DNA sequence: CGTAGTTACGTACACCGTACGTAGTGCGGT
DNA sequence: ACCGCACTACGTACGGTGTACGTAACTACG
């Protein structure tokens, strides 16, 4: 489609091909895949129109035939990642199914560390996001609750998983832009934090750090959090 | 401090004044306040080194005497916002205190809509963030649990509030960069969503939208979520 | 009192998103 | 069959970004 002017539009409502004119050299999936490849390898900030175009092997401005704004490129990326969600036949135990949903989402985000940063309710209605949402609702069929409650459960679980993975990956992703290593960054921050705690102004934090001397078990923390969210919605 | 080369460093460990040389024209707080003013008025994307410098009334590069990287400017902003957290004497009812914490954080983020986007565990150890964390732990003194559990509670509540407010504000903040209005954006997305649902491919989503015809009560949803998180950590 | 370390800041570079103009291509309507 | 138009492709250009670097003025310490 042409529509060169600035017009409110959802990328999913725009047809990929209109029949008139030369056939496009790439599909939307090609473009999303190229952007995802770059983001996976070099981080989200490396996803520029120029880079994606170069990865595809076309001129920068040709991209704008497929994607009216960079924002829409992000939307394609999120949907492409959502396509990796594996859906299964719900087994009747909604708690088990939700656990599986949470774990799978976490794995997806660890595979694509840029995903948490792009998560937005605005992108929540892309084709694959809709499939995913419908699947979650199907998993929740055995739960006796209003759809409103079920949607709140899904939102809370998804939000928790996103926040969790983001925190887990944040330093690693952030440090890409920095001229020093993640270890150096952590070391210098820990040294500062140690100094603050030693100042005596934060007795409870000091006690907390005394208590948990060893490295924290991320898996266990995640599993506990999932269980807590699920419990919060279980009847009784 | 000079340190022109790229050296790992925490902004809070760097002294504001070293004695030698002309006295700086601004304090760190001046700079943070200027950046916050711009972000509040024009959105986070308007916070550029040039804009902030202009707001202060100095040359762009002078800012780099106070803040080695833009990243650190963000850190100052988050800390400045954290300074607005009002701390109180914990009243002995940790559930009530945590409710108050959650509501206050939400209000803070609605006052500074850019805050959710900047929330990061990396910024979690700024001076005011430390005060806030210690205060939360103090509120949790009556709760009989390990400090590890208390920290998990605080993280989950904070994360939930952040996610919630972000979702609430996302379209509004995003639409600043778009050449059309928030209403147009919403209208066009709702039209698309309506079409998808009408397609019959998502029966449960269709049922969900049938159920909740009216506009959702954001306050009630938030309060329910807070209560659920608190309940998830309450003994028994 | 000299000098080293600081502040101030203009210039310059590489990169970004994207508006716009132009050329070529192939389907739809006549 | 063919004309015209809607489309694809893409180079150029503009206004913006973060920040490396060079230079000049200033002040506290040895």
Coordinates of C-alpha atoms (C1' of nucleotides) in Angstrom, one line a residue:
Chain A
X1 CA 0.0 0.0 0.0
X2 CA 1.1 3.5 -0.6
X3 CA -0.4 5.9 1.9
X4 CA 2.6 8.1 2.2
X5 CA 1.1 10.7 4.4
X6 CA 0.8 10.2 8.2
X7 CA -2.4 8.2 8.7
X8 CA -3.5 6.2 11.8
X9 CA -3.2 2.6 10.8
X10 CA -2.6 -0.9 12.3
X11 CA 0.1 -2.8 10.4
X12 CA -1.9 -6.0 10.6
X13 CA -4.8 -4.4 8.8
X14 CA -2.7 -3.4 5.9
X15 CA -2.6 -6.1 3.1
X16 CA 0.9 -7.4 2.3
X17 CA 0.2 -7.3 -1.4
X18 CA -2.3 -5.3 -3.4
X19 CA -1.9 -6.8 -6.9
X20 CA -0.8 -3.6 -8.7
X21 CA 2.8 -3.0 -9.4
X22 CA 5.9 -5.1 -9.2
X23 CA 5.7 -7.9 -6.7
X24 CA 7.5 -7.1 -3.4
X25 CA 10.9 -8.6 -3.1
X26 CA 10.4 -9.6 0.6
X27 CA 7.6 -10.7 2.8
X28 CA 6.8 -9.2 6.2
X29 CA 8.2 -12.4 7.7
X30 CA 11.5 -11.9 5.9
X31 CA 11.8 -8.4 7.4
X32 CA 10.8 -9.5 10.9
X33 CA 13.2 -12.3 10.8
X34 CA 16.1 -10.0 9.7
X35 CA 15.3 -7.6 12.5
X36 CA 15.1 -10.4 15.1
X37 CA 18.4 -11.8 13.8
X38 CA 20.1 -8.5 14.4
X39 CA 18.5 -7.9 17.8
X40 CA 19.5 -11.4 19.0
X41 CA 23.0 -11.0 17.9
X42 CA 23.8 -7.4 18.6
X43 CA 21.1 -6.1 20.9
X44 CA 17.9 -4.1 20.3
X45 CA 19.8 -0.8 19.8
X46 CA 21.5 -2.3 16.8
X47 CA 18.1 -2.6 15.1
X48 CA 18.1 0.4 12.9
X49 CA 16.3 0.8 9.6
X50 CA 19.7 0.9 7.8
X51 CA 21.0 -2.2 9.5
X52 CA 17.8 -4.2 8.8
X53 CA 17.8 -3.1 5.2
X54 CA 21.5 -4.1 4.8
X55 CA 20.7 -7.4 6.4
X56 CA 18.0 -7.9 3.8
X57 CA 20.2 -6.6 1.1
X58 CA 18.0 -3.7 0.0
X59 CA 18.1 0.1 0.2
X60 CA 17.2 1.7 3.5
X61 CA 14.2 3.5 2.2
X62 CA 12.8 0.4 0.5
X63 CA 11.9 -0.8 4.0
X64 CA 9.3 1.9 4.3
X65 CA 7.3 0.2 1.6
X66 CA 6.7 -2.6 4.0
X67 CA 6.7 -0.8 7.4
X68 CA 5.4 2.8 7.7
X69 CA 7.3 3.5 10.9
X70 CA 10.1 1.9 12.9
X71 CA 7.5 1.4 15.6
X72 CA 5.8 -1.1 13.3
X73 CA 9.0 -2.9 12.8
X74 CA 9.1 -3.5 16.6
X75 CA 5.5 -4.8 16.3
X76 CA 6.5 -7.2 13.7
X77 CA 9.4 -8.4 15.9
X78 CA 7.2 -9.0 18.9
X79 CA 4.8 -11.0 16.7
X80 CA 7.5 -13.0 15.2
X81 CA 8.8 -13.9 18.6
X82 CA 5.2 -14.8 19.7
X83 CA 5.1 -17.2 16.8
X84 CA 7.6 -19.4 18.7
X85 CA 5.1 -20.0 21.5
X86 CA 4.2 -23.6 21.4
X87 CA 0.6 -24.3 22.0
X88 CA -0.7 -27.6 23.4
X89 CA -4.0 -29.3 24.2
X90 CA -5.0 -28.1 27.7
X91 CA -4.8 -31.0 30.1
X92 CA -7.6 -30.1 32.5
X93 CA -5.2 -28.9 35.3
X94 CA -5.2 -25.2 34.9
X95 CA -2.5 -24.7 37.5
X96 CA -0.1 -27.0 35.7
X97 CA -0.9 -25.4 32.4
X98 CA -0.2 -21.9 33.7
X99 CA 3.1 -23.1 35.1
X100 CA 4.0 -24.4 31.7
X101 CA 2.9 -21.1 30.1
X102 CA 5.1 -19.1 32.5
X103 CA 8.1 -21.3 32.0
X104 CA 7.7 -21.2 28.3
X105 CA 7.4 -17.5 28.2
X106 CA 10.5 -17.1 30.3
X107 CA 12.5 -19.4 27.9
X108 CA 11.2 -17.4 25.0
X109 CA 12.5 -14.2 26.5
X110 CA 15.8 -15.6 27.4
X111 CA 16.2 -16.6 23.8
X112 CA 15.3 -13.1 22.7
X113 CA 16.6 -10.8 25.5
X114 CA 15.2 -7.7 23.7
X115 CA 11.6 -9.0 24.1
X116 CA 10.9 -7.7 27.7
X117 CA 11.8 -4.2 26.6
X118 CA 9.4 -4.3 23.7
X119 CA 6.5 -5.8 25.7
X120 CA 3.6 -3.4 25.6
X121 CA -0.1 -3.8 25.8
X122 CA -0.2 -2.1 22.5
X123 CA 1.5 -5.0 20.8
X124 CA -0.8 -7.4 22.7
X125 CA -3.2 -7.8 19.8
X126 CA -0.9 -9.0 17.0
X127 CA -2.0 -12.2 15.3
X128 CA 0.2 -14.5 17.3
X129 CA -0.5 -12.6 20.5
X130 CA -4.2 -13.3 20.0
X131 CA -3.6 -17.0 19.4
X132 CA -1.5 -17.1 22.6
X133 CA -4.2 -15.2 24.6
X134 CA -6.9 -17.5 23.4
X135 CA -4.8 -20.5 24.3
X136 CA -4.2 -19.2 27.8
X137 CA -8.0 -18.7 28.2
X138 CA -8.5 -22.3 27.0
X139 CA -6.1 -23.5 29.7
X140 CA -8.2 -21.7 32.2
X141 CA -11.5 -23.3 31.2
X142 CA -11.4 -25.5 34.3
X143 CA -11.1 -22.5 36.5
X144 CA -14.5 -21.3 37.7
X145 CA -14.2 -17.6 37.4
X146 CA -15.4 -14.7 35.3
X147 CA -13.4 -14.0 32.1
X148 CA -12.4 -10.7 33.7
X149 CA -10.7 -12.5 36.5
X150 CA -9.0 -14.9 34.1
X151 CA -7.7 -12.0 32.0
X152 CA -6.3 -10.4 35.2
X153 CA -4.6 -13.7 36.0
X154 CA -3.0 -13.9 32.6
X155 CA -1.9 -10.2 32.8
X156 CA -0.4 -10.6 36.2
X157 CA 1.5 -13.8 35.3
X158 CA 2.8 -12.4 32.0
X159 CA 3.7 -9.1 33.7
X160 CA 5.5 -11.0 36.5
X161 CA 7.5 -13.1 34.1
X162 CA 8.4 -10.1 32.0
X163 CA 9.6 -8.1 35.0
X164 CA 11.5 -11.1 36.3
X165 CA 13.3 -11.8 33.1
X166 CA 14.0 -8.1 32.5
X167 CA 15.6 -7.8 35.8
X168 CA 17.6 -11.0 35.2
X169 CA 18.9 -9.7 31.8
X170 CA 19.0 -6.0 32.4
X171 CA 22.7 -5.5 33.2
X172 CA 23.7 -7.8 30.5
X173 CA 21.7 -5.9 27.9
X174 CA 22.6 -2.5 29.2
X175 CA 26.3 -3.2 29.3
X176 CA 26.4 -3.6 25.5
X177 CA 26.4 0.1 25.1
X178 CA 29.0 0.6 27.8
X179 CA 32.7 0.6 27.0
X180 CA 33.5 -1.8 29.8
X181 CA 32.5 -5.3 30.7
X182 CA 29.5 -6.6 32.7
X183 CA 31.8 -8.0 35.4
X184 CA 33.5 -4.6 35.9
X185 CA 30.1 -2.9 36.0
X186 CA 28.9 -5.3 38.7
X187 CA 32.1 -5.2 40.7
X188 CA 32.0 -1.4 40.9
X189 CA 28.3 -1.3 41.8
X190 CA 28.8 -4.0 44.5
X191 CA 31.7 -2.2 45.9
X192 CA 29.6 1.0 46.2
X193 CA 26.7 -0.9 47.7
X194 CA 29.0 -2.6 50.2
X195 CA 30.3 0.7 51.3
X196 CA 26.8 2.1 51.8
X197 CA 25.7 -0.9 53.8
X198 CA 28.8 -0.7 55.9
X199 CA 27.8 2.9 56.8
X200 CA 25.3 1.5 59.2
X201 CA 22.5 3.6 57.9
X202 CA 20.5 0.7 56.6
X203 CA 20.4 -1.9 59.4
X204 CA 17.8 -4.1 57.8
X205 CA 19.4 -4.3 54.5
X206 CA 22.7 -5.1 56.2
X207 CA 20.9 -8.0 58.0
X208 CA 19.4 -9.1 54.7
X209 CA 22.8 -9.3 53.1
X210 CA 24.2 -11.2 56.1
X211 CA 21.4 -13.7 55.8
X212 CA 21.8 -14.5 52.1
X213 CA 25.5 -14.8 51.8
X214 CA 25.7 -17.1 48.8
X215 CA 24.5 -16.5 45.3
X216 CA 20.8 -16.6 44.9
X217 CA 19.1 -19.4 43.0
X218 CA 17.3 -17.7 40.1
X219 CA 15.3 -20.8 39.2
X220 CA 14.0 -21.3 42.7
X221 CA 13.0 -17.6 43.0
X222 CA 11.2 -17.8 39.6
X223 CA 9.3 -20.9 40.5
X224 CA 8.2 -19.5 43.8
X225 CA 7.0 -16.3 42.2
X226 CA 5.0 -18.3 39.6
X227 CA 3.4 -20.4 42.4
X228 CA 2.5 -17.3 44.4
X229 CA 0.7 -15.7 41.4
X230 CA -1.2 -18.9 40.7
X231 CA -2.1 -19.3 44.3
X232 CA -3.4 -15.8 44.4
X233 CA -6.1 -16.8 41.9
X234 CA -6.9 -20.3 43.1
X235 CA -10.3 -20.6 44.8
X236 CA -10.2 -20.8 48.6
Chain B
X1 CA 36.3 14.8 38.8
X2 CA 37.9 14.6 35.4
X3 CA 38.4 11.0 34.3
X4 CA 37.8 11.6 30.7
X5 CA 38.6 8.1 29.6
X6 CA 36.0 5.3 29.8
X7 CA 36.3 3.9 33.3
X8 CA 33.7 1.8 35.2
X9 CA 32.2 4.1 37.8
X10 CA 29.1 4.6 39.9
X11 CA 27.8 8.2 39.7
X12 CA 27.0 8.1 43.5
X13 CA 30.6 7.3 44.4
X14 CA 31.9 10.3 42.4
X15 CA 32.3 13.4 44.6
X16 CA 30.3 16.4 43.5
X17 CA 33.2 18.8 44.1
X18 CA 36.9 18.1 44.4
X19 CA 38.1 21.5 45.6
X20 CA 40.5 22.2 42.7
X21 CA 39.4 24.4 39.9
X22 CA 36.4 26.9 39.5
X23 CA 33.4 26.0 41.5
X24 CA 30.7 24.2 39.5
X25 CA 27.8 26.4 38.4
X26 CA 25.2 23.7 39.1
X27 CA 24.6 20.9 41.6
X28 CA 23.7 17.4 40.7
X29 CA 20.2 18.2 42.0
X30 CA 19.9 21.2 39.6
X31 CA 20.6 18.9 36.7
X32 CA 18.3 16.1 37.8
X33 CA 15.5 18.7 38.3
X34 CA 16.0 20.2 34.9
X35 CA 15.9 16.7 33.3
X36 CA 12.8 15.8 35.3
X37 CA 11.1 19.0 34.3
X38 CA 11.6 18.3 30.6
X39 CA 10.5 14.7 30.9
X40 CA 7.4 15.6 32.8
X41 CA 6.4 18.3 30.2
X42 CA 7.5 16.8 27.0
X43 CA 8.1 13.1 27.6
X44 CA 11.3 11.0 28.2
X45 CA 12.4 11.2 24.5
X46 CA 12.7 15.0 24.8
X47 CA 15.4 14.5 27.4
X48 CA 18.5 15.0 25.4
X49 CA 21.8 16.4 26.5
X50 CA 21.2 19.5 24.4
X51 CA 17.8 20.1 25.8
X52 CA 18.8 19.6 29.4
X53 CA 21.8 21.9 28.9
X54 CA 19.6 24.5 27.4
X55 CA 17.1 24.2 30.2
X56 CA 20.0 24.8 32.6
X57 CA 21.3 27.6 30.5
X58 CA 24.8 26.2 29.8
X59 CA 26.6 24.6 26.9
X60 CA 25.8 21.1 25.9
X61 CA 29.3 19.7 26.7
X62 CA 29.4 21.3 30.1
X63 CA 26.9 18.7 31.2
X64 CA 29.6 16.0 30.8
X65 CA 31.5 17.6 33.7
X66 CA 28.7 16.5 36.0
X67 CA 27.5 13.3 34.3
X68 CA 29.9 11.1 32.4
X69 CA 27.2 9.4 30.3
X70 CA 23.5 10.0 29.5
X71 CA 22.8 6.8 31.2
X72 CA 23.9 8.5 34.5
X73 CA 21.5 11.3 33.8
X74 CA 18.7 8.8 33.8
X75 CA 20.0 7.5 37.1
X76 CA 19.9 10.9 38.6
X77 CA 16.3 11.3 37.4
X78 CA 15.2 8.1 39.0
X79 CA 16.8 9.1 42.2
X80 CA 15.3 12.5 42.1
X81 CA 11.8 11.0 41.7
X82 CA 12.6 8.6 44.5
X83 CA 13.2 11.6 46.7
X84 CA 9.5 12.3 46.5
X85 CA 8.7 9.1 48.3
X86 CA 7.1 10.0 51.6
X87 CA 8.3 7.8 54.4
X88 CA 6.3 7.3 57.6
X89 CA 6.6 5.5 60.9
X90 CA 5.4 2.0 60.3
X91 CA 2.2 1.3 62.2
X92 CA 2.6 -2.4 63.0
X93 CA 0.1 -3.6 60.4
X94 CA 2.4 -4.6 57.5
X95 CA -0.4 -5.3 55.1
X96 CA -1.8 -1.8 55.6
X97 CA 1.7 -0.4 55.2
X98 CA 2.4 -2.3 52.0
X99 CA -0.9 -1.1 50.6
X100 CA 0.1 2.4 51.3
X101 CA 3.5 1.8 49.7
X102 CA 1.9 0.5 46.5
X103 CA -0.6 3.3 46.2
X104 CA 2.1 5.9 46.8
X105 CA 4.4 4.4 44.2
X106 CA 1.5 4.4 41.7
X107 CA 0.8 8.0 42.4
X108 CA 4.5 8.9 42.0
X109 CA 4.6 7.1 38.6
X110 CA 1.5 8.9 37.4
X111 CA 3.1 12.2 38.4
X112 CA 6.2 11.1 36.4
X113 CA 5.0 9.0 33.5
X114 CA 8.5 8.3 32.3
X115 CA 9.4 6.5 35.5
X116 CA 8.2 3.0 34.6
X117 CA 10.3 3.0 31.5
X118 CA 13.4 3.9 33.5
X119 CA 12.8 1.4 36.3
X120 CA 15.7 -1.0 36.4
X121 CA 17.3 -3.1 39.2
X122 CA 20.5 -1.3 38.2
X123 CA 19.1 2.0 39.5
X124 CA 17.8 0.3 42.6
X125 CA 20.7 1.3 44.8
X126 CA 20.7 5.0 44.4
X127 CA 20.6 6.9 47.7
X128 CA 16.9 7.5 47.8
X129 CA 16.2 4.0 46.5
X130 CA 18.1 2.6 49.4
X131 CA 16.2 4.7 51.9
X132 CA 13.0 3.5 50.3
X133 CA 14.0 -0.1 50.5
X134 CA 15.0 0.2 54.1
X135 CA 11.7 1.8 54.8
X136 CA 9.8 -1.1 53.1
X137 CA 11.8 -3.6 55.2
X138 CA 10.9 -1.6 58.3
X139 CA 7.2 -1.9 57.4
X140 CA 7.7 -5.6 57.1
X141 CA 9.2 -6.0 60.6
X142 CA 5.9 -7.5 61.9
X143 CA 5.9 -10.1 59.2
X144 CA 7.6 -13.3 60.4
X145 CA 9.6 -14.3 57.5
X146 CA 13.2 -14.4 56.3
X147 CA 14.6 -11.3 54.8
X148 CA 14.9 -13.1 51.5
X149 CA 11.1 -13.6 51.4
X150 CA 10.6 -10.0 52.4
X151 CA 12.8 -8.8 49.5
X152 CA 10.8 -11.1 47.2
X153 CA 7.6 -9.5 48.4
X154 CA 8.9 -6.0 47.8
X155 CA 10.2 -6.9 44.4
X156 CA 7.0 -8.5 43.4
X157 CA 4.8 -5.6 44.6
X158 CA 7.1 -3.0 43.0
X159 CA 7.2 -4.9 39.8
X160 CA 3.5 -5.3 39.7
X161 CA 2.9 -1.6 40.3
X162 CA 5.4 -0.6 37.7
X163 CA 3.9 -3.0 35.1
X164 CA 0.4 -1.9 35.9
X165 CA 1.1 1.8 35.6
X166 CA 3.2 1.3 32.5
X167 CA 0.3 -0.5 30.8
X168 CA -2.0 2.3 32.0
X169 CA 0.2 5.0 30.5
X170 CA 1.8 3.2 27.6
X171 CA -0.4 4.4 24.8
X172 CA -0.4 8.0 26.1
X173 CA 3.4 8.1 26.2
X174 CA 3.9 6.3 23.0
X175 CA 1.5 8.5 21.0
X176 CA 3.7 11.5 21.7
X177 CA 6.0 10.4 18.9
X178 CA 3.2 9.7 16.5
X179 CA 1.7 12.3 14.2
X180 CA -1.8 11.5 15.2
X181 CA -3.8 11.6 18.4
X182 CA -4.3 9.0 21.1
X183 CA -8.0 8.7 20.3
X184 CA -7.3 8.0 16.7
X185 CA -4.7 5.4 17.6
X186 CA -7.1 3.7 20.0
X187 CA -10.0 3.9 17.5
X188 CA -8.1 2.3 14.7
X189 CA -6.7 -0.5 17.0
X190 CA -10.1 -1.2 18.5
X191 CA -11.6 -1.4 15.0
X192 CA -9.0 -4.0 14.0
X193 CA -9.5 -5.9 17.2
X194 CA -13.2 -6.0 16.7
X195 CA -12.8 -7.4 13.3
X196 CA -10.5 -10.1 14.5
X197 CA -12.9 -11.1 17.3
X198 CA -15.8 -11.1 14.9
X199 CA -13.9 -13.5 12.7
X200 CA -14.9 -16.3 15.1
X201 CA -11.4 -17.6 15.5
X202 CA -11.2 -16.6 19.2
X203 CA -14.4 -17.8 20.9
X204 CA -13.2 -17.2 24.5
X205 CA -11.9 -13.7 23.8
X206 CA -15.2 -13.0 22.1
X207 CA -17.0 -14.2 25.2
X208 CA -14.7 -12.2 27.4
X209 CA -15.5 -9.0 25.5
X210 CA -19.2 -9.8 25.7
X211 CA -19.0 -10.2 29.4
X212 CA -17.2 -6.8 30.1
X213 CA -19.1 -4.5 27.9
X214 CA -18.6 -1.3 30.0
X215 CA -15.3 0.5 30.6
X216 CA -13.1 -1.2 33.1
X217 CA -12.5 0.3 36.5
X218 CA -8.8 0.9 36.7
X219 CA -8.8 1.7 40.4
X220 CA -10.6 -1.5 41.3
X221 CA -8.3 -3.6 39.1
X222 CA -5.3 -2.1 40.8
X223 CA -6.6 -2.5 44.3
X224 CA -7.4 -6.2 43.6
X225 CA -3.9 -6.8 42.2
X226 CA -2.3 -5.2 45.3
X227 CA -4.4 -7.3 47.6
X228 CA -3.5 -10.5 45.7
X229 CA 0.2 -9.9 45.9
X230 CA 0.0 -9.2 49.6
X231 CA -2.2 -12.2 50.2
X232 CA 0.3 -14.4 48.4
X233 CA 2.9 -13.6 51.1
X234 CA 0.6 -13.6 54.1
X235 CA 1.1 -16.6 56.4
X236 CA -1.7 -19.3 56.1
Chain C
dC1 C1' 53.9 31.6 43.0
dG2 C1' 53.8 28.2 39.6
dT3 C1' 51.4 24.4 38.1
dA4 C1' 48.2 20.7 38.1
dG5 C1' 43.6 19.6 37.9
dT6 C1' 39.2 21.4 37.2
dT7 C1' 35.2 23.9 34.7
dA8 C1' 33.3 25.6 30.5
dC9 C1' 32.1 25.0 25.8
dG10 C1' 32.6 25.1 20.6
dT11 C1' 33.5 22.0 16.9
dA12 C1' 33.2 17.7 14.6
dC13 C1' 31.9 12.9 13.7
dA14 C1' 29.1 9.0 13.1
dC15 C1' 24.7 7.6 13.4
dC16 C1' 19.7 7.9 13.7
dG17 C1' 14.5 8.2 11.6
dT18 C1' 12.3 9.6 7.8
dA19 C1' 10.3 13.3 4.1
dC20 C1' 10.6 13.7 -0.6
dG21 C1' 11.7 13.1 -5.6
dT22 C1' 12.4 10.0 -9.3
dA23 C1' 12.7 5.9 -12.1
dG24 C1' 10.9 1.6 -13.5
dT25 C1' 7.4 -2.2 -13.3
dG26 C1' 3.3 -4.8 -14.2
dC27 C1' -1.9 -5.3 -13.2
dG28 C1' -6.8 -3.5 -14.2
dG29 C1' -9.9 -1.3 -16.9
dT30 C1' -11.2 -0.1 -21.3
Chain D
dA1 C1' -4.0 -4.8 -26.8
dC2 C1' -2.7 -1.1 -24.6
dC3 C1' -2.8 2.8 -21.7
dG4 C1' -2.4 4.7 -17.2
dC5 C1' -1.8 4.3 -12.6
dA6 C1' -0.6 2.3 -8.3
dC7 C1' 3.0 0.2 -6.8
dT8 C1' 8.2 -1.0 -5.7
dA9 C1' 12.8 0.6 -5.3
dC10 C1' 16.1 3.7 -3.6
dG11 C1' 19.3 8.0 -3.5
dT12 C1' 19.6 12.3 -1.4
dA13 C1' 18.9 15.4 2.3
dC14 C1' 17.5 17.4 6.8
dG15 C1' 17.2 17.8 11.5
dG16 C1' 18.1 15.3 15.4
dT17 C1' 21.1 12.3 18.7
dG18 C1' 25.4 11.0 22.0
dT19 C1' 29.9 12.2 22.8
dA20 C1' 35.3 12.5 21.7
dC21 C1' 38.5 16.0 21.6
dG22 C1' 40.8 20.6 21.7
dT23 C1' 41.2 24.9 24.0
dA24 C1' 40.8 28.7 27.3
dA25 C1' 40.0 30.4 31.9
dC26 C1' 40.2 29.6 36.8
dT27 C1' 41.5 28.1 41.6
dA28 C1' 43.5 25.5 45.4
dC29 C1' 47.5 23.1 46.7
dG30 C1' 52.8 22.2 47.1

